[in-house]
Amino acid sequence: MAGVGFVLRKLAREDTLLSGLRAYSHAAVISCGPWLFVVLALGGVQFLGRAMLPVQDLQRFTAVVTYNFCFSLVASGPIALVVTRCLADRIYAKKTESAPGLFLSALALLFCVQAAFGVPFYGFIVDMPPAERVLALIGLQVAGAIWVASPFMSALQNFGSISAFFAAGTALAFTCAVVLAPFFGAAGMLGGFTAGLALIFFGLAARIFAEYPYPVDFRFPFFAEFRRYWQFAVIGLFYNAAIWVDKWIMWFAPGGAAVTGGIWTNPAYDGAMFLAYLTIVPATTLFLVAVETRFFEHYLRFYQDIENQATAKEIERNYTSILRVLGEGLRNIAVLQAAVCYLAILAAPGMIGMAQGDLSMVPIFRFGALGALFHVLLLCVMVMLSYFDLRRELVRVTIVFFVLNAGLTCGTLWFGLGYQGYGYAGATLVSLIYGYSVLSSRVARLPYMTFIGNNPALR
């Protein structure tokens, strides 16, 4: 859904000095809000927490936040992607009165799924004080709820409130965690951090209900939609699992350590990869504001003209414009991300030093930044495949990404610690090549797919 992108593009084109900066700043929050929140709030808390808490408490707090971010992303992936498709269908059909029911149905399902593994994990497996167990479980649920609210963010018109909620939530998480830490230790930090998450979620929820002011219908057929769009559930699961599978492997590899009973981390690898993922923010921002909106305009014209019985010459002209816009968009994203990647690789020692990280993180960060270059291009390719409703192809791309990231990460362990990060970079590169080959082969046959391949009457 490119809805908010059009509003931001209009803002960026205003003839003022700050309009472009405002538009791209809002786009960064909308496209990477949860990630930016965790990195900024967690980084600030860690920086000041070193003087307030024992090392073990600070490590436990960081590990719980990382696990919640990981588990909530993987658990919410199938639900969020199905929600995205359901909401997009209803916006296209101008029948958004079921949006509140869709939102609450998705939240209810997510809370049940996360409770199914979160309660046993934090209740019986992890060795933590009772207060920390409860706060960790609440944080898991709230983090997942923000992921479910994310599809609605891309369709909201009031982009300023989204940025305001994330800014206020980040400030609250940082302030409360630092204030409560001296009195309540790691539990105080978790409580403060969760309060910031809760502010973001409830702010987004209020904005969603304000955007769709309809009575809540709890009879929304969410499970029927799941059966209809089961491929998107598979895509969401494997894609989000692919993002984390290399971290799961490295937690138990040489360099990993047990923070407490049931929780393992690899501080060097996790920290370097978290920083490397920040390099995708400029590219995802450009994609949201400029690339996706321009592509969507030509994409919509192609299909609308067909519905209006366009001539073969008009269809061919629209098809050519789609190819041109798609190529230009991917090229612009590649150039921008390559420049950011190059600068990040050069500045790696300084960036790691500013983050107070160990020098062993530098090579991991460099290969993580290189992998992020291929990853953001892979994400763009996947979005384009989604526009053309190529679900089976998307399933295969995400499974390839998951298998490659797991397999190559395991393979690099045989070569020693100096090869950490090679697996992720190799997996994203090969997955990008495969995904791009699939996209190009399908787009090259777009008129045939439109009239014959995807024609229900001919199946």
Tab-separated table of C-alpha atoms in Angstrom:
chain	number	residue	atom	x	y	z
A	1	MET	CA	0.000	0.000	0.000
A	2	ALA	CA	1.565	3.258	-1.166
A	3	GLY	CA	-1.022	5.548	0.458
A	4	VAL	CA	1.147	7.487	2.880
A	5	GLY	CA	3.916	7.639	0.278
A	6	PHE	CA	1.820	9.906	-1.940
A	7	VAL	CA	1.179	12.307	0.927
A	8	LEU	CA	4.880	12.401	1.781
A	9	ARG	CA	5.832	12.900	-1.858
A	10	LYS	CA	3.483	15.866	-2.043
A	11	LEU	CA	5.118	17.307	1.077
A	12	ALA	CA	8.596	16.764	-0.386
A	13	ARG	CA	7.640	18.746	-3.502
A	14	GLU	CA	6.556	21.827	-1.575
A	15	ASP	CA	8.690	24.857	-2.299
A	16	THR	CA	10.223	25.267	1.167
A	17	LEU	CA	13.632	24.531	2.610
A	18	LEU	CA	12.379	22.066	5.213
A	19	SER	CA	9.657	20.272	3.256
A	20	GLY	CA	11.978	17.653	1.782
A	21	LEU	CA	13.711	17.058	5.105
A	22	ARG	CA	10.356	16.682	6.865
A	23	ALA	CA	9.013	14.293	4.230
A	24	TYR	CA	12.008	11.966	4.311
A	25	SER	CA	12.242	12.111	8.106
A	26	HIS	CA	8.620	11.008	8.421
A	27	ALA	CA	9.231	8.320	5.792
A	28	ALA	CA	12.184	6.963	7.783
A	29	VAL	CA	9.985	6.614	10.861
A	30	ILE	CA	7.131	4.985	8.949
A	31	SER	CA	9.365	2.510	7.092
A	32	CYS	CA	11.769	1.676	9.945
A	33	GLY	CA	10.022	2.985	13.071
A	34	PRO	CA	10.173	-0.114	15.302
A	35	TRP	CA	13.777	-0.796	14.338
A	36	LEU	CA	14.866	2.788	14.963
A	37	PHE	CA	13.038	2.793	18.296
A	38	VAL	CA	14.833	-0.305	19.549
A	39	VAL	CA	18.291	0.779	18.377
A	40	LEU	CA	18.050	4.350	19.701
A	41	ALA	CA	16.321	3.593	22.986
A	42	LEU	CA	18.368	0.491	23.695
A	43	GLY	CA	21.619	2.237	22.775
A	44	GLY	CA	20.871	5.183	25.051
A	45	VAL	CA	19.850	2.978	27.951
A	46	GLN	CA	22.978	0.850	27.591
A	47	PHE	CA	25.198	3.929	27.451
A	48	LEU	CA	23.906	5.336	30.752
A	49	GLY	CA	23.078	1.985	32.348
A	50	ARG	CA	26.721	0.972	32.640
A	51	ALA	CA	27.110	3.334	35.571
A	52	MET	CA	23.836	2.312	37.241
A	53	LEU	CA	23.569	-1.477	37.067
A	54	PRO	CA	25.829	-4.484	37.428
A	55	VAL	CA	27.009	-5.886	34.119
A	56	GLN	CA	24.868	-9.021	34.536
A	57	ASP	CA	21.644	-7.014	34.976
A	58	LEU	CA	22.388	-4.815	31.968
A	59	GLN	CA	23.176	-7.853	29.820
A	60	ARG	CA	19.954	-9.537	30.913
A	61	PHE	CA	17.921	-6.457	30.058
A	62	THR	CA	19.536	-6.191	26.613
A	63	ALA	CA	19.028	-9.888	25.930
A	64	VAL	CA	15.328	-9.772	26.872
A	65	VAL	CA	14.727	-6.780	24.566
A	66	THR	CA	16.556	-8.586	21.749
A	67	TYR	CA	14.576	-11.792	22.269
A	68	ASN	CA	11.270	-9.903	22.390
A	69	PHE	CA	12.122	-8.056	19.206
A	70	CYS	CA	13.097	-11.340	17.548
A	71	PHE	CA	10.184	-13.485	18.720
A	72	SER	CA	7.550	-10.818	18.081
A	73	LEU	CA	8.807	-10.196	14.545
A	74	VAL	CA	8.741	-13.881	13.608
A	75	ALA	CA	5.392	-14.547	15.321
A	76	SER	CA	3.688	-11.491	13.830
A	77	GLY	CA	5.101	-11.944	10.323
A	78	PRO	CA	2.389	-14.304	9.024
A	79	ILE	CA	-0.396	-12.280	10.645
A	80	ALA	CA	0.891	-8.854	9.551
A	81	LEU	CA	1.301	-9.899	5.919
A	82	VAL	CA	-2.206	-11.360	5.723
A	83	VAL	CA	-3.528	-8.184	7.381
A	84	THR	CA	-1.697	-6.107	4.778
A	85	ARG	CA	-3.379	-7.960	1.914
A	86	CYS	CA	-6.841	-7.873	3.543
A	87	LEU	CA	-6.587	-4.148	4.242
A	88	ALA	CA	-5.305	-3.419	0.735
A	89	ASP	CA	-8.250	-5.316	-0.772
A	90	ARG	CA	-10.730	-3.330	1.280
A	91	ILE	CA	-9.110	0.019	0.521
A	92	TYR	CA	-9.201	-0.798	-3.200
A	93	ALA	CA	-12.871	-1.813	-2.942
A	94	LYS	CA	-13.626	1.293	-0.796
A	95	LYS	CA	-15.059	-0.916	1.941
A	96	THR	CA	-12.900	0.012	4.907
A	97	GLU	CA	-15.672	-0.257	7.492
A	98	SER	CA	-14.284	-3.678	8.482
A	99	ALA	CA	-10.793	-2.259	9.255
A	100	PRO	CA	-11.328	-1.980	13.051
A	101	GLY	CA	-12.529	-5.585	13.207
A	102	LEU	CA	-9.545	-6.688	11.123
A	103	PHE	CA	-7.151	-4.898	13.468
A	104	LEU	CA	-8.626	-6.336	16.669
A	105	SER	CA	-8.947	-9.843	15.197
A	106	ALA	CA	-5.277	-9.795	14.218
A	107	LEU	CA	-4.268	-8.580	17.683
A	108	ALA	CA	-6.292	-11.314	19.401
A	109	LEU	CA	-4.702	-14.010	17.249
A	110	LEU	CA	-1.214	-12.613	17.808
A	111	PHE	CA	-1.630	-12.424	21.587
A	112	CYS	CA	-2.699	-16.084	21.662
A	113	VAL	CA	0.218	-17.179	19.477
A	114	GLN	CA	2.794	-15.239	21.481
A	115	ALA	CA	1.355	-16.412	24.787
A	116	ALA	CA	1.614	-20.021	23.582
A	117	PHE	CA	5.408	-19.856	23.507
A	118	GLY	CA	6.081	-16.732	25.604
A	119	VAL	CA	4.486	-18.047	28.809
A	120	PRO	CA	6.452	-21.334	28.843
A	121	PHE	CA	9.681	-19.582	27.834
A	122	TYR	CA	9.628	-16.726	30.337
A	123	GLY	CA	7.632	-18.622	32.932
A	124	PHE	CA	9.606	-21.866	33.147
A	125	ILE	CA	12.715	-21.891	30.940
A	126	VAL	CA	14.404	-18.552	31.590
A	127	ASP	CA	16.046	-18.021	34.961
A	128	MET	CA	14.938	-14.518	36.019
A	129	PRO	CA	13.201	-12.887	39.007
A	130	PRO	CA	9.375	-13.019	38.865
A	131	ALA	CA	8.967	-9.298	38.154
A	132	GLU	CA	11.292	-9.511	35.165
A	133	ARG	CA	9.440	-12.551	33.814
A	134	VAL	CA	6.112	-10.689	33.859
A	135	LEU	CA	7.555	-7.521	32.329
A	136	ALA	CA	9.354	-9.517	29.639
A	137	LEU	CA	6.113	-11.241	28.660
A	138	ILE	CA	4.225	-7.916	28.553
A	139	GLY	CA	6.995	-6.401	26.443
A	140	LEU	CA	6.759	-9.318	24.010
A	141	GLN	CA	3.023	-8.783	23.549
A	142	VAL	CA	3.308	-5.022	23.086
A	143	ALA	CA	6.175	-5.350	20.598
A	144	GLY	CA	4.146	-7.809	18.541
A	145	ALA	CA	1.157	-5.471	18.613
A	146	ILE	CA	3.267	-2.704	17.047
A	147	TRP	CA	4.227	-5.029	14.178
A	148	VAL	CA	0.542	-5.770	13.568
A	149	ALA	CA	-0.240	-2.038	13.562
A	150	SER	CA	2.520	-1.384	10.998
A	151	PRO	CA	0.434	-2.305	7.890
A	152	PHE	CA	-2.143	0.277	8.912
A	153	MET	CA	0.595	2.906	9.220
A	154	SER	CA	1.307	2.721	5.477
A	155	ALA	CA	-2.344	3.546	4.735
A	156	LEU	CA	-2.785	6.409	7.224
A	157	GLN	CA	-2.865	9.977	5.948
A	158	ASN	CA	-1.828	11.675	9.209
A	159	PHE	CA	1.879	10.849	9.018
A	160	GLY	CA	2.843	13.491	11.583
A	161	SER	CA	1.118	11.675	14.418
A	162	ILE	CA	3.012	8.455	13.597
A	163	SER	CA	6.363	10.197	13.918
A	164	ALA	CA	5.210	11.955	17.084
A	165	PHE	CA	4.188	8.692	18.747
A	166	PHE	CA	7.505	7.022	17.944
A	167	ALA	CA	9.465	10.055	19.160
A	168	ALA	CA	7.462	10.264	22.383
A	169	GLY	CA	7.713	6.521	22.954
A	170	THR	CA	11.470	6.528	22.451
A	171	ALA	CA	11.884	9.442	24.876
A	172	LEU	CA	9.622	7.800	27.452
A	173	ALA	CA	11.395	4.439	27.186
A	174	PHE	CA	14.801	6.052	27.624
A	175	THR	CA	13.752	8.356	30.477
A	176	CYS	CA	11.786	5.788	32.472
A	177	ALA	CA	14.413	3.077	32.056
A	178	VAL	CA	17.172	5.372	33.292
A	179	VAL	CA	15.107	6.786	36.178
A	180	LEU	CA	13.830	3.403	37.411
A	181	ALA	CA	17.094	1.479	37.005
A	182	PRO	CA	18.778	2.678	40.248
A	183	PHE	CA	15.712	1.699	42.322
A	184	PHE	CA	14.491	-1.497	40.656
A	185	GLY	CA	17.475	-2.746	38.660
A	186	ALA	CA	16.842	-4.683	35.455
A	187	ALA	CA	13.112	-4.879	36.256
A	188	GLY	CA	12.944	-1.079	36.337
A	189	MET	CA	14.677	-0.866	32.975
A	190	LEU	CA	12.303	-3.410	31.477
A	191	GLY	CA	9.317	-1.572	32.927
A	192	GLY	CA	10.456	1.768	31.538
A	193	PHE	CA	11.262	0.309	28.141
A	194	THR	CA	7.886	-1.438	27.975
A	195	ALA	CA	6.139	1.816	28.908
A	196	GLY	CA	7.696	3.444	25.836
A	197	LEU	CA	6.542	0.571	23.651
A	198	ALA	CA	3.036	0.810	25.106
A	199	LEU	CA	2.848	4.546	24.367
A	200	ILE	CA	3.743	3.900	20.729
A	201	PHE	CA	1.206	1.099	20.361
A	202	PHE	CA	-1.720	2.876	22.006
A	203	GLY	CA	-0.944	6.030	20.038
A	204	LEU	CA	-0.961	4.086	16.765
A	205	ALA	CA	-4.129	2.237	17.779
A	206	ALA	CA	-5.882	5.523	18.529
A	207	ARG	CA	-4.800	6.886	15.155
A	208	ILE	CA	-6.084	3.738	13.391
A	209	PHE	CA	-9.509	3.970	15.028
A	210	ALA	CA	-9.643	7.691	14.213
A	211	GLU	CA	-8.811	6.974	10.571
A	212	TYR	CA	-11.461	4.244	10.383
A	213	PRO	CA	-14.298	5.502	12.655
A	214	TYR	CA	-16.601	2.548	12.191
A	215	PRO	CA	-18.307	0.235	14.705
A	216	VAL	CA	-16.165	-2.769	15.546
A	217	ASP	CA	-17.526	-5.957	14.009
A	218	PHE	CA	-16.018	-8.902	15.870
A	219	ARG	CA	-17.401	-11.271	13.253
A	220	PHE	CA	-14.621	-10.402	10.829
A	221	PRO	CA	-13.777	-13.637	8.938
A	222	PHE	CA	-10.068	-13.489	9.723
A	223	PHE	CA	-9.496	-17.244	9.649
A	224	ALA	CA	-11.274	-17.485	6.303
A	225	GLU	CA	-8.905	-14.809	4.997
A	226	PHE	CA	-6.001	-16.829	6.377
A	227	ARG	CA	-7.103	-19.842	4.347
A	228	ARG	CA	-7.484	-17.643	1.287
A	229	TYR	CA	-4.088	-15.985	1.640
A	230	TRP	CA	-2.123	-18.770	3.292
A	231	GLN	CA	0.835	-18.106	0.997
A	232	PHE	CA	1.323	-14.693	2.605
A	233	ALA	CA	1.412	-16.335	6.029
A	234	VAL	CA	4.183	-18.656	4.797
A	235	ILE	CA	6.037	-15.709	3.245
A	236	GLY	CA	5.851	-13.677	6.454
A	237	LEU	CA	7.075	-16.588	8.560
A	238	PHE	CA	10.046	-17.569	6.384
A	239	TYR	CA	11.132	-14.020	5.559
A	240	ASN	CA	11.214	-12.842	9.169
A	241	ALA	CA	12.789	-16.116	10.292
A	242	ALA	CA	15.422	-15.665	7.566
A	243	ILE	CA	16.318	-12.256	9.010
A	244	TRP	CA	17.040	-13.846	12.394
A	245	VAL	CA	18.273	-17.350	11.612
A	246	ASP	CA	21.932	-16.308	11.354
A	247	LYS	CA	21.673	-14.681	14.805
A	248	TRP	CA	20.118	-17.834	16.255
A	249	ILE	CA	23.026	-19.873	14.931
A	250	MET	CA	25.655	-17.405	16.143
A	251	TRP	CA	24.161	-17.358	19.644
A	252	PHE	CA	25.348	-20.934	20.110
A	253	ALA	CA	28.532	-20.606	18.037
A	254	PRO	CA	32.001	-19.711	19.355
A	255	GLY	CA	31.706	-16.193	20.752
A	256	GLY	CA	28.202	-16.790	22.071
A	257	ALA	CA	27.507	-16.723	25.787
A	258	ALA	CA	24.717	-17.591	28.202
A	259	VAL	CA	23.409	-14.396	29.794
A	260	THR	CA	21.167	-16.348	32.137
A	261	GLY	CA	19.539	-19.744	32.126
A	262	GLY	CA	17.704	-20.173	28.802
A	263	ILE	CA	19.010	-17.000	27.126
A	264	TRP	CA	22.042	-17.023	24.847
A	265	THR	CA	23.490	-14.125	22.871
A	266	ASN	CA	26.510	-13.233	20.781
A	267	PRO	CA	27.177	-9.592	21.732
A	268	ALA	CA	29.727	-8.880	18.994
A	269	TYR	CA	27.662	-10.369	16.178
A	270	ASP	CA	24.317	-8.992	17.383
A	271	GLY	CA	25.673	-5.490	17.938
A	272	ALA	CA	27.462	-5.329	14.594
A	273	MET	CA	24.419	-6.581	12.679
A	274	PHE	CA	22.063	-4.184	14.496
A	275	LEU	CA	24.264	-1.266	13.404
A	276	ALA	CA	24.586	-2.653	9.871
A	277	TYR	CA	20.809	-2.800	9.474
A	278	LEU	CA	20.630	0.944	10.142
A	279	THR	CA	22.321	1.534	6.774
A	280	ILE	CA	19.103	0.535	4.970
A	281	VAL	CA	17.144	3.489	6.372
A	282	PRO	CA	17.983	5.929	3.506
A	283	ALA	CA	17.099	3.368	0.826
A	284	THR	CA	13.796	2.312	2.402
A	285	THR	CA	12.920	5.979	2.848
A	286	LEU	CA	13.571	6.710	-0.831
A	287	PHE	CA	11.579	3.645	-1.813
A	288	LEU	CA	8.549	4.741	0.219
A	289	VAL	CA	8.485	8.357	-0.965
A	290	ALA	CA	9.704	8.213	-4.572
A	291	VAL	CA	10.119	4.734	-6.018
A	292	GLU	CA	6.985	2.886	-4.886
A	293	THR	CA	4.656	5.825	-5.529
A	294	ARG	CA	5.947	6.341	-9.077
A	295	PHE	CA	5.778	2.635	-9.847
A	296	PHE	CA	2.255	2.386	-8.412
A	297	GLU	CA	0.980	5.170	-10.673
A	298	HIS	CA	2.138	3.345	-13.816
A	299	TYR	CA	1.060	-0.019	-12.429
A	300	LEU	CA	-2.446	1.302	-11.757
A	301	ARG	CA	-2.704	2.956	-15.169
A	302	PHE	CA	-1.758	-0.325	-16.875
A	303	TYR	CA	-4.583	-2.284	-15.258
A	304	GLN	CA	-7.176	0.502	-15.288
A	305	ASP	CA	-6.696	1.062	-19.006
A	306	ILE	CA	-7.183	-2.656	-19.597
A	307	GLU	CA	-10.438	-2.513	-17.622
A	308	ASN	CA	-11.480	0.441	-19.786
A	309	GLN	CA	-10.833	-1.590	-22.946
A	310	ALA	CA	-7.595	0.064	-24.012
A	311	THR	CA	-6.141	-0.668	-27.447
A	312	ALA	CA	-3.166	-2.957	-27.960
A	313	LYS	CA	-0.961	0.074	-28.662
A	314	GLU	CA	-2.001	1.748	-25.390
A	315	ILE	CA	-1.398	-1.441	-23.419
A	316	GLU	CA	2.044	-1.799	-24.992
A	317	ARG	CA	2.877	1.818	-24.124
A	318	ASN	CA	1.799	1.345	-20.505
A	319	TYR	CA	3.740	-1.907	-20.290
A	320	THR	CA	6.881	-0.179	-21.566
A	321	SER	CA	6.479	2.568	-18.976
A	322	ILE	CA	6.225	-0.040	-16.196
A	323	LEU	CA	9.500	-1.608	-17.351
A	324	ARG	CA	11.200	1.791	-17.474
A	325	VAL	CA	9.972	2.927	-14.054
A	326	LEU	CA	10.807	-0.415	-12.459
A	327	GLY	CA	14.339	-0.368	-13.844
A	328	GLU	CA	14.943	3.241	-12.842
A	329	GLY	CA	13.600	2.656	-9.343
A	330	LEU	CA	15.791	-0.367	-8.660
A	331	ARG	CA	18.795	1.455	-10.106
A	332	ASN	CA	18.251	4.499	-7.868
A	333	ILE	CA	17.872	2.318	-4.794
A	334	ALA	CA	21.010	0.357	-5.710
A	335	VAL	CA	23.092	3.514	-6.250
A	336	LEU	CA	21.975	5.111	-2.980
A	337	GLN	CA	22.460	1.963	-0.907
A	338	ALA	CA	25.852	1.256	-2.522
A	339	ALA	CA	27.033	4.746	-1.582
A	340	VAL	CA	25.802	4.334	2.001
A	341	CYS	CA	27.405	0.881	2.190
A	342	TYR	CA	30.741	2.235	0.920
A	343	LEU	CA	30.760	5.055	3.464
A	344	ALA	CA	29.769	2.670	6.268
A	345	ILE	CA	32.611	0.288	5.400
A	346	LEU	CA	35.123	3.150	5.422
A	347	ALA	CA	33.804	4.581	8.681
A	348	ALA	CA	33.355	1.210	10.396
A	349	PRO	CA	36.084	1.621	13.059
A	350	GLY	CA	34.793	5.062	14.037
A	351	MET	CA	31.163	3.934	14.137
A	352	ILE	CA	31.979	0.905	16.270
A	353	GLY	CA	34.064	3.127	18.546
A	354	MET	CA	31.203	5.612	18.967
A	355	ALA	CA	28.948	2.701	19.912
A	356	GLN	CA	31.620	1.629	22.432
A	357	GLY	CA	31.902	-1.743	20.731
A	358	ASP	CA	34.854	-4.086	20.505
A	359	LEU	CA	37.129	-3.920	17.453
A	360	SER	CA	36.183	-7.512	16.679
A	361	MET	CA	32.834	-6.096	15.510
A	362	VAL	CA	34.413	-4.127	12.655
A	363	PRO	CA	34.719	-6.958	10.059
A	364	ILE	CA	31.283	-8.296	11.023
A	365	PHE	CA	29.794	-4.832	10.581
A	366	ARG	CA	31.417	-4.416	7.172
A	367	PHE	CA	30.014	-7.649	5.815
A	368	GLY	CA	26.705	-6.876	7.497
A	369	ALA	CA	26.584	-3.529	5.647
A	370	LEU	CA	27.404	-5.317	2.393
A	371	GLY	CA	24.648	-7.827	3.099
A	372	ALA	CA	22.262	-4.945	3.868
A	373	LEU	CA	22.943	-3.575	0.366
A	374	PHE	CA	21.726	-6.824	-1.193
A	375	HIS	CA	18.980	-7.204	1.417
A	376	VAL	CA	17.266	-3.880	0.679
A	377	LEU	CA	17.314	-4.676	-3.053
A	378	LEU	CA	15.855	-8.101	-2.278
A	379	LEU	CA	13.101	-6.417	-0.261
A	380	CYS	CA	12.282	-4.119	-3.200
A	381	VAL	CA	12.105	-7.118	-5.531
A	382	MET	CA	9.757	-8.881	-3.112
A	383	VAL	CA	7.469	-5.831	-2.935
A	384	MET	CA	7.258	-5.772	-6.724
A	385	LEU	CA	6.450	-9.484	-6.811
A	386	SER	CA	3.678	-8.773	-4.312
A	387	TYR	CA	2.191	-6.087	-6.547
A	388	PHE	CA	1.843	-8.616	-9.342
A	389	ASP	CA	0.354	-11.148	-6.892
A	390	LEU	CA	3.055	-13.748	-7.606
A	391	ARG	CA	2.563	-15.552	-4.311
A	392	ARG	CA	4.098	-18.908	-5.211
A	393	GLU	CA	7.217	-17.165	-6.489
A	394	LEU	CA	7.407	-15.132	-3.271
A	395	VAL	CA	7.147	-18.304	-1.186
A	396	ARG	CA	10.084	-19.788	-3.067
A	397	VAL	CA	12.181	-16.610	-2.714
A	398	THR	CA	11.681	-16.421	1.051
A	399	ILE	CA	12.400	-20.124	1.544
A	400	VAL	CA	15.588	-19.756	-0.511
A	401	PHE	CA	16.617	-16.787	1.642
A	402	PHE	CA	15.973	-18.716	4.856
A	403	VAL	CA	17.797	-21.867	3.743
A	404	LEU	CA	20.775	-19.943	2.361
A	405	ASN	CA	21.195	-17.738	5.437
A	406	ALA	CA	21.027	-20.755	7.719
A	407	GLY	CA	23.246	-22.954	5.552
A	408	LEU	CA	25.924	-20.405	4.712
A	409	THR	CA	26.107	-19.128	8.299
A	410	CYS	CA	26.658	-22.685	9.514
A	411	GLY	CA	29.210	-23.215	6.750
A	412	THR	CA	31.279	-20.171	7.679
A	413	LEU	CA	31.672	-21.474	11.218
A	414	TRP	CA	34.101	-24.066	9.870
A	415	PHE	CA	36.464	-21.269	8.761
A	416	GLY	CA	36.695	-19.574	12.155
A	417	LEU	CA	35.621	-16.336	13.822
A	418	GLY	CA	37.142	-14.147	11.096
A	419	TYR	CA	34.419	-15.193	8.659
A	420	GLN	CA	31.431	-14.074	10.718
A	421	GLY	CA	29.011	-12.124	8.542
A	422	TYR	CA	30.073	-13.817	5.304
A	423	GLY	CA	27.068	-16.148	5.465
A	424	TYR	CA	24.513	-13.336	5.674
A	425	ALA	CA	26.174	-11.359	2.862
A	426	GLY	CA	26.336	-14.431	0.628
A	427	ALA	CA	22.748	-15.435	1.385
A	428	THR	CA	21.340	-11.992	0.552
A	429	LEU	CA	23.363	-11.807	-2.679
A	430	VAL	CA	22.280	-15.210	-3.991
A	431	SER	CA	18.667	-14.614	-2.874
A	432	LEU	CA	18.684	-11.256	-4.672
A	433	ILE	CA	19.954	-12.851	-7.880
A	434	TYR	CA	17.289	-15.536	-7.674
A	435	GLY	CA	14.496	-13.090	-6.792
A	436	TYR	CA	15.483	-10.659	-9.541
A	437	SER	CA	15.600	-13.448	-12.121
A	438	VAL	CA	12.087	-14.509	-11.094
A	439	LEU	CA	10.781	-10.935	-11.232
A	440	SER	CA	12.362	-10.141	-14.599
A	441	SER	CA	11.078	-13.350	-16.175
A	442	ARG	CA	7.524	-12.681	-14.993
A	443	VAL	CA	7.496	-8.968	-15.840
A	444	ALA	CA	8.851	-9.749	-19.316
A	445	ARG	CA	5.642	-11.754	-19.863
A	446	LEU	CA	3.314	-9.303	-18.085
A	447	PRO	CA	0.751	-8.905	-20.914
A	448	TYR	CA	0.537	-12.687	-21.275
A	449	MET	CA	0.203	-13.128	-17.502
A	450	THR	CA	-2.500	-10.442	-17.370
A	451	PHE	CA	-4.705	-11.850	-20.113
A	452	ILE	CA	-3.973	-15.584	-19.905
A	453	GLY	CA	-1.717	-16.720	-17.061
A	454	ASN	CA	-3.684	-14.994	-14.282
A	455	ASN	CA	-7.085	-15.162	-15.950
A	456	PRO	CA	-9.455	-17.185	-13.710
A	457	ALA	CA	-11.756	-17.847	-16.650
A	458	LEU	CA	-9.008	-19.812	-18.415
A	459	ARG	CA	-7.967	-21.975	-15.478
